[in-house]
Amino acid sequence: MKCGTPRWTNQRSILRIAACRLRRRSCSSAGAVERVRSASICCQPVHPWVASPAGAPAVSALSSRIRRVRAAWQAKGNHVKQRVLITGAAGRIGTVLGHRLGDRYELSGIDQRPAAFPCLNADIRDLAAIQPAFEGIDAVVHLAANPHVAGSFADMVEHNITGTRNVYEAAKRAGVRLVMFASTNHVVSGWEIECGPSVYALDDTRTIDHNAEIRPDSPYGFSKAAGEALGRHYVDLHGLHVHVIRIGWVLDDAGNADPLTQDVSGETQPVLSERAVRRRLRAIWLSHDDCAHLVDRSLQSADVPFGIYYGVSNNPRLFYDLGKARRDLGYAPQDSAPRELGE
């Protein structure tokens, strides 16, 4: 606590978060305007004490109290939506999830741009700034990252390693049960380089599963591999549950590729022919519906303490194995990239 800062200011900051959470639940039938107004309270600045070690016990106790209130409410036969926090909420995948999962979950977000649902304007590199968004949350979908595959090593460390560590730490402090970490196939793309373009052919049967050795193809891939290892650390030492989803190729509504999965042929990988690029994209394509379905299955499988899964649709050529996602999470992709995409 800073000198000269009254303790009641700190407590009021915490209670404001609690009031926001409770009001958002109680006004579920009062109309969208009231929900948005209530949610906006969460986006107001809170005192740094809330996220400091000194404030941690009070914040943890408040989170526990909120959960007890929700449990009592649910015990009376009332439906209580799971509260899910999405980092990078205004990005492509965050927007996809907002449109497809907004009715199923009570969504909130962290981003520095406006999102389709209530969002805290904060930077994941600042633990104190993001901590309040985690209080009373059931699960976190961590999408926020520097998405530039050929970006600098320093930027990747700052955003994708330090930022991801802050997300895990904030979740641990708040008593969140599950973090779904959006990783990437670039963590193991060294296998693709070794296999060569023939691995993308429809008659090739080689596959890469969750047991594959980490072989990043870029600073971006390395930083995401570090995020996966951090998740394993928080599972083993702190009991947090973490699902790693190595997301494939996601298009926007206009058909543009997600920079998270853009082809980097000639930048960090050997140059591929146009046909090989198309075949690769056919194999790693992930539709919006399948993306939302996979995240939903992860959120509904919070009892699974840790797992590494590939996020692609049921494509004509699958060299990233979906078996573990099907078994552990019940993932059942319904879409498929067109065969002619690679011809």
CSV table of N, CA and C in Angstrom, one decimal, residues 140 142 168 176-182 227-228 230-236 238-245 298-299 301-309:
chain,number,residue,atom,x,y,z
A,140,VAL,N,-10.2,-19.2,-18.3
A,140,VAL,CA,-9.6,-18.2,-19.1
A,140,VAL,C,-9.2,-18.8,-20.5
A,142,HIS,N,-6.8,-17.9,-23.3
A,142,HIS,CA,-5.7,-16.9,-23.5
A,142,HIS,C,-5.3,-16.9,-24.9
A,168,TYR,N,-1.1,-16.7,-16.5
A,168,TYR,CA,-1.1,-17.9,-15.6
A,168,TYR,C,-1.1,-17.5,-14.1
A,176,VAL,N,-8.7,-19.3,-10.4
A,176,VAL,CA,-9.3,-19.8,-11.7
A,176,VAL,C,-8.9,-21.3,-11.8
A,177,ARG,N,-9.9,-22.1,-12.3
A,177,ARG,CA,-9.6,-23.5,-12.5
A,177,ARG,C,-8.8,-23.9,-13.7
A,178,LEU,N,-9.2,-23.3,-14.9
A,178,LEU,CA,-8.7,-23.7,-16.2
A,178,LEU,C,-8.2,-22.5,-17.0
A,179,VAL,N,-7.1,-22.7,-17.6
A,179,VAL,CA,-6.6,-21.7,-18.7
A,179,VAL,C,-6.5,-22.5,-20.0
A,180,MET,N,-7.2,-22.1,-21.0
A,180,MET,CA,-7.0,-22.7,-22.3
A,180,MET,C,-6.0,-21.8,-23.0
A,181,PHE,N,-4.8,-22.3,-23.4
A,181,PHE,CA,-3.8,-21.5,-24.0
A,181,PHE,C,-3.7,-21.7,-25.5
A,182,ALA,N,-3.9,-20.6,-26.2
A,182,ALA,CA,-3.8,-20.7,-27.7
A,182,ALA,C,-2.4,-20.8,-28.1
A,227,GLY,N,5.4,-20.8,-23.7
A,227,GLY,CA,4.1,-20.7,-23.1
A,227,GLY,C,3.5,-22.0,-22.7
A,228,GLU,N,3.7,-23.0,-23.5
A,228,GLU,CA,3.2,-24.4,-23.2
A,228,GLU,C,4.0,-24.9,-21.9
A,230,LEU,N,5.4,-23.2,-19.6
A,230,LEU,CA,4.9,-22.4,-18.4
A,230,LEU,C,3.6,-23.0,-17.9
A,231,GLY,N,2.7,-23.4,-18.8
A,231,GLY,CA,1.5,-24.0,-18.4
A,231,GLY,C,1.7,-25.3,-17.7
A,232,ARG,N,2.6,-26.1,-18.2
A,232,ARG,CA,2.9,-27.4,-17.5
A,232,ARG,C,3.4,-27.1,-16.1
A,233,HIS,N,4.2,-26.0,-15.9
A,233,HIS,CA,4.8,-25.6,-14.6
A,233,HIS,C,3.7,-25.3,-13.7
A,234,TYR,N,2.7,-24.5,-14.1
A,234,TYR,CA,1.6,-24.1,-13.3
A,234,TYR,C,0.7,-25.2,-12.9
A,235,VAL,N,0.6,-26.2,-13.8
A,235,VAL,CA,-0.2,-27.4,-13.4
A,235,VAL,C,0.5,-28.2,-12.3
A,236,ASP,N,1.8,-28.4,-12.5
A,236,ASP,CA,2.5,-29.3,-11.6
A,236,ASP,C,2.7,-28.6,-10.2
A,238,HIS,N,1.2,-25.6,-9.0
A,238,HIS,CA,0.1,-24.8,-8.4
A,238,HIS,C,-1.3,-25.4,-8.6
A,239,GLY,N,-1.4,-26.5,-9.3
A,239,GLY,CA,-2.7,-27.2,-9.5
A,239,GLY,C,-3.6,-26.5,-10.5
A,240,LEU,N,-3.1,-25.5,-11.2
A,240,LEU,CA,-4.0,-24.9,-12.3
A,240,LEU,C,-4.1,-26.0,-13.4
A,241,HIS,N,-5.3,-26.0,-14.0
A,241,HIS,CA,-5.5,-26.9,-15.2
A,241,HIS,C,-5.3,-26.1,-16.5
A,242,VAL,N,-4.5,-26.7,-17.4
A,242,VAL,CA,-4.2,-26.0,-18.6
A,242,VAL,C,-4.4,-26.9,-19.8
A,243,HIS,N,-5.1,-26.4,-20.8
A,243,HIS,CA,-5.3,-27.0,-22.1
A,243,HIS,C,-4.6,-26.2,-23.2
A,244,VAL,N,-3.6,-26.8,-23.8
A,244,VAL,CA,-2.9,-26.2,-24.9
A,244,VAL,C,-3.5,-26.6,-26.2
A,245,ILE,N,-3.9,-25.6,-27.0
A,245,ILE,CA,-4.5,-25.8,-28.3
A,245,ILE,C,-3.6,-25.2,-29.4
A,298,SER,N,-13.2,-27.7,-24.6
A,298,SER,CA,-12.1,-27.5,-23.6
A,298,SER,C,-12.7,-26.9,-22.3
A,299,LEU,N,-13.6,-25.9,-22.5
A,299,LEU,CA,-14.2,-25.3,-21.3
A,299,LEU,C,-15.1,-26.3,-20.6
A,301,SER,N,-14.5,-29.4,-20.4
A,301,SER,CA,-13.7,-30.6,-19.9
A,301,SER,C,-12.6,-30.1,-18.9
A,302,ALA,N,-13.0,-29.2,-18.0
A,302,ALA,CA,-12.1,-28.6,-17.1
A,302,ALA,C,-11.5,-29.6,-16.1
A,303,ASP,N,-12.1,-30.8,-16.0
A,303,ASP,CA,-11.5,-31.8,-15.1
A,303,ASP,C,-10.2,-32.4,-15.7
A,304,VAL,N,-10.0,-32.2,-17.0
A,304,VAL,CA,-8.7,-32.7,-17.6
A,304,VAL,C,-7.6,-31.7,-17.1
A,305,PRO,N,-6.6,-32.2,-16.4
A,305,PRO,CA,-5.7,-31.2,-15.8
A,305,PRO,C,-4.7,-30.6,-16.8
A,306,PHE,N,-4.3,-31.4,-17.8
A,306,PHE,CA,-3.4,-30.9,-18.8
A,306,PHE,C,-3.5,-31.7,-20.1
A,307,GLY,N,-3.3,-31.0,-21.2
A,307,GLY,CA,-3.3,-31.7,-22.5
A,307,GLY,C,-2.8,-30.8,-23.6
A,308,ILE,N,-2.2,-31.4,-24.6
A,308,ILE,CA,-1.8,-30.7,-25.8
A,308,ILE,C,-2.6,-31.2,-27.0
A,309,TYR,N,-3.3,-30.3,-27.6
A,309,TYR,CA,-4.3,-30.7,-28.7
A,309,TYR,C,-4.0,-29.8,-29.9
